[in-house]
JSON list of C-alpha atoms in Angstrom, two decimals:
[
{"chain": "A", "resi": 1, "resn": "UNK", "atom": "CA", "xyz": [-0.03, -0.16, 0.01]},
{"chain": "A", "resi": 2, "resn": "UNK", "atom": "CA", "xyz": [1.30, 3.40, -0.63]},
{"chain": "A", "resi": 3, "resn": "UNK", "atom": "CA", "xyz": [0.79, 6.40, 1.12]},
{"chain": "A", "resi": 4, "resn": "UNK", "atom": "CA", "xyz": [0.65, 10.27, 0.74]},
{"chain": "A", "resi": 5, "resn": "UNK", "atom": "CA", "xyz": [0.95, 12.63, 3.62]},
{"chain": "A", "resi": 6, "resn": "UNK", "atom": "CA", "xyz": [-0.07, 16.38, 3.17]},
{"chain": "A", "resi": 7, "resn": "UNK", "atom": "CA", "xyz": [-0.22, 18.41, 6.21]},
{"chain": "A", "resi": 8, "resn": "UNK", "atom": "CA", "xyz": [-2.91, 21.45, 5.86]},
{"chain": "A", "resi": 9, "resn": "UNK", "atom": "CA", "xyz": [-3.24, 24.18, 8.50]},
{"chain": "A", "resi": 10, "resn": "UNK", "atom": "CA", "xyz": [-5.51, 27.47, 9.08]},
{"chain": "A", "resi": 11, "resn": "UNK", "atom": "CA", "xyz": [-2.60, 30.46, 8.77]},
{"chain": "A", "resi": 12, "resn": "UNK", "atom": "CA", "xyz": [-4.68, 33.28, 8.98]},
{"chain": "A", "resi": 13, "resn": "UNK", "atom": "CA", "xyz": [-8.69, 33.71, 8.87]},
{"chain": "A", "resi": 14, "resn": "UNK", "atom": "CA", "xyz": [-9.97, 31.27, 5.99]},
{"chain": "A", "resi": 15, "resn": "UNK", "atom": "CA", "xyz": [-6.52, 30.67, 4.51]},
{"chain": "A", "resi": 16, "resn": "UNK", "atom": "CA", "xyz": [-5.07, 27.73, 4.43]},
{"chain": "A", "resi": 17, "resn": "UNK", "atom": "CA", "xyz": [-1.52, 26.23, 3.68]},
{"chain": "A", "resi": 18, "resn": "UNK", "atom": "CA", "xyz": [-0.64, 22.66, 2.31]},
{"chain": "A", "resi": 19, "resn": "UNK", "atom": "CA", "xyz": [2.52, 21.16, 2.18]},
{"chain": "A", "resi": 20, "resn": "UNK", "atom": "CA", "xyz": [4.14, 17.84, 1.82]},
{"chain": "A", "resi": 21, "resn": "UNK", "atom": "CA", "xyz": [7.24, 18.73, 3.30]},
{"chain": "A", "resi": 22, "resn": "UNK", "atom": "CA", "xyz": [8.92, 20.32, 0.31]},
{"chain": "A", "resi": 23, "resn": "UNK", "atom": "CA", "xyz": [6.05, 22.21, -1.66]},
{"chain": "A", "resi": 24, "resn": "UNK", "atom": "CA", "xyz": [3.38, 24.80, -0.37]},
{"chain": "A", "resi": 25, "resn": "UNK", "atom": "CA", "xyz": [-0.02, 25.44, -1.74]},
{"chain": "A", "resi": 26, "resn": "UNK", "atom": "CA", "xyz": [-2.39, 28.08, -0.37]},
{"chain": "A", "resi": 27, "resn": "UNK", "atom": "CA", "xyz": [-5.79, 28.03, -0.24]},
{"chain": "A", "resi": 28, "resn": "UNK", "atom": "CA", "xyz": [-8.24, 30.64, 0.54]},
{"chain": "A", "resi": 29, "resn": "UNK", "atom": "CA", "xyz": [-11.76, 32.16, -0.01]},
{"chain": "A", "resi": 30, "resn": "UNK", "atom": "CA", "xyz": [-12.68, 35.22, -2.26]},
{"chain": "A", "resi": 31, "resn": "UNK", "atom": "CA", "xyz": [-13.49, 38.14, 0.03]},
{"chain": "A", "resi": 32, "resn": "UNK", "atom": "CA", "xyz": [-17.04, 38.02, -0.76]},
{"chain": "A", "resi": 33, "resn": "UNK", "atom": "CA", "xyz": [-16.73, 34.86, 1.62]},
{"chain": "A", "resi": 34, "resn": "UNK", "atom": "CA", "xyz": [-14.61, 36.31, 4.22]},
{"chain": "A", "resi": 35, "resn": "UNK", "atom": "CA", "xyz": [-11.21, 35.23, 3.03]},
{"chain": "A", "resi": 36, "resn": "UNK", "atom": "CA", "xyz": [-8.54, 37.47, 1.68]},
{"chain": "A", "resi": 37, "resn": "UNK", "atom": "CA", "xyz": [-8.36, 35.75, -1.94]},
{"chain": "A", "resi": 38, "resn": "UNK", "atom": "CA", "xyz": [-4.84, 34.85, -1.67]},
{"chain": "A", "resi": 39, "resn": "UNK", "atom": "CA", "xyz": [-4.79, 31.31, -3.55]},
{"chain": "A", "resi": 40, "resn": "UNK", "atom": "CA", "xyz": [-7.56, 28.75, -5.23]},
{"chain": "A", "resi": 41, "resn": "UNK", "atom": "CA", "xyz": [-10.33, 27.60, -2.95]},
{"chain": "A", "resi": 42, "resn": "UNK", "atom": "CA", "xyz": [-10.02, 24.30, -1.92]},
{"chain": "A", "resi": 43, "resn": "UNK", "atom": "CA", "xyz": [-12.70, 23.06, -4.95]},
{"chain": "A", "resi": 44, "resn": "UNK", "atom": "CA", "xyz": [-10.61, 25.28, -7.50]},
{"chain": "A", "resi": 45, "resn": "UNK", "atom": "CA", "xyz": [-7.65, 23.33, -5.91]},
{"chain": "A", "resi": 46, "resn": "UNK", "atom": "CA", "xyz": [-9.25, 19.64, -6.59]},
{"chain": "A", "resi": 47, "resn": "UNK", "atom": "CA", "xyz": [-10.33, 20.70, -10.05]},
{"chain": "A", "resi": 48, "resn": "UNK", "atom": "CA", "xyz": [-6.84, 21.72, -10.49]},
{"chain": "A", "resi": 49, "resn": "UNK", "atom": "CA", "xyz": [-5.28, 18.43, -9.62]},
{"chain": "A", "resi": 50, "resn": "UNK", "atom": "CA", "xyz": [-8.26, 16.68, -12.14]},
{"chain": "A", "resi": 51, "resn": "UNK", "atom": "CA", "xyz": [-6.96, 19.22, -14.89]},
{"chain": "A", "resi": 52, "resn": "UNK", "atom": "CA", "xyz": [-2.93, 18.74, -13.87]},
{"chain": "A", "resi": 53, "resn": "UNK", "atom": "CA", "xyz": [-3.38, 15.04, -13.59]},
{"chain": "A", "resi": 54, "resn": "UNK", "atom": "CA", "xyz": [-5.18, 14.45, -17.00]},
{"chain": "A", "resi": 55, "resn": "UNK", "atom": "CA", "xyz": [-2.69, 16.52, -18.79]},
{"chain": "A", "resi": 56, "resn": "UNK", "atom": "CA", "xyz": [0.64, 15.04, -17.34]},
{"chain": "A", "resi": 57, "resn": "UNK", "atom": "CA", "xyz": [-1.29, 11.64, -17.82]},
{"chain": "A", "resi": 58, "resn": "UNK", "atom": "CA", "xyz": [-1.73, 12.23, -21.68]},
{"chain": "A", "resi": 59, "resn": "UNK", "atom": "CA", "xyz": [1.82, 13.61, -22.26]},
{"chain": "A", "resi": 60, "resn": "UNK", "atom": "CA", "xyz": [3.20, 10.50, -20.58]},
{"chain": "A", "resi": 61, "resn": "UNK", "atom": "CA", "xyz": [1.30, 8.14, -22.74]},
{"chain": "A", "resi": 62, "resn": "UNK", "atom": "CA", "xyz": [1.84, 10.17, -25.76]},
{"chain": "A", "resi": 63, "resn": "UNK", "atom": "CA", "xyz": [5.46, 10.04, -25.08]},
{"chain": "A", "resi": 64, "resn": "UNK", "atom": "CA", "xyz": [5.55, 6.16, -24.47]},
{"chain": "A", "resi": 65, "resn": "UNK", "atom": "CA", "xyz": [3.55, 5.97, -27.83]},
{"chain": "A", "resi": 66, "resn": "UNK", "atom": "CA", "xyz": [5.60, 8.21, -29.67]},
{"chain": "A", "resi": 67, "resn": "UNK", "atom": "CA", "xyz": [2.87, 10.74, -30.82]},
{"chain": "A", "resi": 68, "resn": "UNK", "atom": "CA", "xyz": [3.13, 13.86, -31.77]},
{"chain": "A", "resi": 69, "resn": "UNK", "atom": "CA", "xyz": [1.52, 15.56, -28.35]},
{"chain": "A", "resi": 70, "resn": "UNK", "atom": "CA", "xyz": [3.13, 19.35, -28.65]},
{"chain": "A", "resi": 71, "resn": "UNK", "atom": "CA", "xyz": [0.61, 20.49, -26.33]},
{"chain": "A", "resi": 72, "resn": "UNK", "atom": "CA", "xyz": [-2.25, 19.56, -23.95]},
{"chain": "A", "resi": 73, "resn": "UNK", "atom": "CA", "xyz": [-4.98, 21.85, -21.90]},
{"chain": "A", "resi": 74, "resn": "UNK", "atom": "CA", "xyz": [-7.63, 20.70, -20.14]},
{"chain": "A", "resi": 75, "resn": "UNK", "atom": "CA", "xyz": [-10.45, 23.27, -18.99]},
{"chain": "A", "resi": 76, "resn": "UNK", "atom": "CA", "xyz": [-12.36, 21.60, -15.76]},
{"chain": "A", "resi": 77, "resn": "UNK", "atom": "CA", "xyz": [-16.02, 22.75, -14.87]},
{"chain": "A", "resi": 78, "resn": "UNK", "atom": "CA", "xyz": [-18.20, 21.76, -11.96]},
{"chain": "A", "resi": 79, "resn": "UNK", "atom": "CA", "xyz": [-21.81, 21.96, -12.06]},
{"chain": "A", "resi": 80, "resn": "UNK", "atom": "CA", "xyz": [-23.18, 21.22, -8.99]},
{"chain": "A", "resi": 81, "resn": "UNK", "atom": "CA", "xyz": [-26.73, 21.04, -7.98]},
{"chain": "A", "resi": 82, "resn": "UNK", "atom": "CA", "xyz": [-28.73, 24.44, -6.05]},
{"chain": "A", "resi": 83, "resn": "UNK", "atom": "CA", "xyz": [-30.85, 24.01, -3.14]},
{"chain": "A", "resi": 84, "resn": "UNK", "atom": "CA", "xyz": [-33.66, 21.60, -4.03]},
{"chain": "A", "resi": 85, "resn": "UNK", "atom": "CA", "xyz": [-32.29, 20.24, -7.13]},
{"chain": "A", "resi": 86, "resn": "UNK", "atom": "CA", "xyz": [-31.65, 16.65, -7.11]},
{"chain": "A", "resi": 87, "resn": "UNK", "atom": "CA", "xyz": [-28.84, 15.50, -9.27]},
{"chain": "A", "resi": 88, "resn": "UNK", "atom": "CA", "xyz": [-25.27, 14.49, -8.68]},
{"chain": "A", "resi": 89, "resn": "UNK", "atom": "CA", "xyz": [-22.53, 17.03, -9.33]},
{"chain": "A", "resi": 90, "resn": "UNK", "atom": "CA", "xyz": [-21.08, 16.41, -12.58]},
{"chain": "A", "resi": 91, "resn": "UNK", "atom": "CA", "xyz": [-17.25, 17.32, -13.59]},
{"chain": "A", "resi": 92, "resn": "UNK", "atom": "CA", "xyz": [-16.73, 18.03, -17.43]},
{"chain": "A", "resi": 93, "resn": "UNK", "atom": "CA", "xyz": [-13.06, 18.42, -18.52]},
{"chain": "A", "resi": 94, "resn": "UNK", "atom": "CA", "xyz": [-13.04, 20.03, -22.32]},
{"chain": "A", "resi": 95, "resn": "UNK", "atom": "CA", "xyz": [-9.49, 18.88, -23.75]},
{"chain": "A", "resi": 96, "resn": "UNK", "atom": "CA", "xyz": [-7.44, 20.53, -26.26]},
{"chain": "A", "resi": 97, "resn": "UNK", "atom": "CA", "xyz": [-4.55, 18.54, -27.95]},
{"chain": "A", "resi": 98, "resn": "UNK", "atom": "CA", "xyz": [-2.07, 20.49, -29.90]},
{"chain": "A", "resi": 99, "resn": "UNK", "atom": "CA", "xyz": [0.04, 17.91, -32.45]},
{"chain": "A", "resi": 100, "resn": "UNK", "atom": "CA", "xyz": [0.18, 16.36, -35.66]},
{"chain": "A", "resi": 101, "resn": "UNK", "atom": "CA", "xyz": [-2.51, 13.61, -34.21]},
{"chain": "A", "resi": 102, "resn": "UNK", "atom": "CA", "xyz": [-5.10, 11.70, -36.04]},
{"chain": "A", "resi": 103, "resn": "UNK", "atom": "CA", "xyz": [-8.82, 11.27, -34.70]},
{"chain": "A", "resi": 104, "resn": "UNK", "atom": "CA", "xyz": [-7.88, 7.54, -33.36]},
{"chain": "A", "resi": 105, "resn": "UNK", "atom": "CA", "xyz": [-5.02, 9.08, -31.18]},
{"chain": "A", "resi": 106, "resn": "UNK", "atom": "CA", "xyz": [-6.98, 12.03, -30.04]},
{"chain": "A", "resi": 107, "resn": "UNK", "atom": "CA", "xyz": [-9.83, 9.76, -28.75]},
{"chain": "A", "resi": 108, "resn": "UNK", "atom": "CA", "xyz": [-7.36, 7.22, -26.87]},
{"chain": "A", "resi": 109, "resn": "UNK", "atom": "CA", "xyz": [-5.70, 10.01, -25.49]},
{"chain": "A", "resi": 110, "resn": "UNK", "atom": "CA", "xyz": [-9.05, 11.67, -24.05]},
{"chain": "A", "resi": 111, "resn": "UNK", "atom": "CA", "xyz": [-9.95, 8.05, -22.78]},
{"chain": "A", "resi": 112, "resn": "UNK", "atom": "CA", "xyz": [-6.01, 8.26, -21.08]},
{"chain": "A", "resi": 113, "resn": "UNK", "atom": "CA", "xyz": [-7.40, 11.50, -19.48]},
{"chain": "A", "resi": 114, "resn": "UNK", "atom": "CA", "xyz": [-10.11, 9.62, -17.67]},
{"chain": "A", "resi": 115, "resn": "UNK", "atom": "CA", "xyz": [-7.65, 7.04, -16.41]},
{"chain": "A", "resi": 116, "resn": "UNK", "atom": "CA", "xyz": [-5.28, 9.52, -14.54]},
{"chain": "A", "resi": 117, "resn": "UNK", "atom": "CA", "xyz": [-4.83, 8.76, -10.79]},
{"chain": "A", "resi": 118, "resn": "UNK", "atom": "CA", "xyz": [-6.94, 11.53, -9.39]},
{"chain": "A", "resi": 119, "resn": "UNK", "atom": "CA", "xyz": [-10.03, 10.80, -11.95]},
{"chain": "A", "resi": 120, "resn": "UNK", "atom": "CA", "xyz": [-9.60, 7.21, -10.09]},
{"chain": "A", "resi": 121, "resn": "UNK", "atom": "CA", "xyz": [-9.83, 8.34, -6.78]},
{"chain": "A", "resi": 122, "resn": "UNK", "atom": "CA", "xyz": [-13.40, 9.58, -7.77]},
{"chain": "A", "resi": 123, "resn": "UNK", "atom": "CA", "xyz": [-14.44, 6.80, -9.88]},
{"chain": "A", "resi": 124, "resn": "UNK", "atom": "CA", "xyz": [-14.46, 3.89, -7.10]},
{"chain": "A", "resi": 125, "resn": "UNK", "atom": "CA", "xyz": [-15.18, 3.33, -3.88]},
{"chain": "A", "resi": 126, "resn": "UNK", "atom": "CA", "xyz": [-13.40, 5.72, -1.42]},
{"chain": "A", "resi": 127, "resn": "UNK", "atom": "CA", "xyz": [-13.40, 5.39, 2.41]},
{"chain": "A", "resi": 128, "resn": "UNK", "atom": "CA", "xyz": [-12.72, 8.64, 3.97]},
{"chain": "A", "resi": 129, "resn": "UNK", "atom": "CA", "xyz": [-12.28, 8.78, 7.73]},
{"chain": "A", "resi": 130, "resn": "UNK", "atom": "CA", "xyz": [-11.72, 11.81, 10.13]},
{"chain": "A", "resi": 131, "resn": "UNK", "atom": "CA", "xyz": [-9.60, 11.05, 13.29]},
{"chain": "A", "resi": 132, "resn": "UNK", "atom": "CA", "xyz": [-8.61, 13.38, 16.27]},
{"chain": "A", "resi": 133, "resn": "UNK", "atom": "CA", "xyz": [-4.96, 13.50, 16.24]}
]
């Protein structure tokens, strides 16, 4: 079993910092919501992780195959129900691929984007637990 540890702490008001001991990420809320808007919101950070994982996974796959993927961009959109609406949240990844790729390669890269490690976390059963330290 592999284990990844991220430490997150409140720093000031609604601003939080996450670290793996080497890199630091700042999360905050917009000013209108009581934050200082010094970083992405936690949800925006999650959406960034989805998109970042997808473009990295597509790059690695294309390199292994020797395909001409010059650039990849992903716009991640989250649609959540308003109060009283009954539908599950939906993530959409709009993928832009640049390079000399045929339709079959483009379709395969689209499929690969949905198989990145972050995406897999959201697809299968995920047990979460909160414990007091």
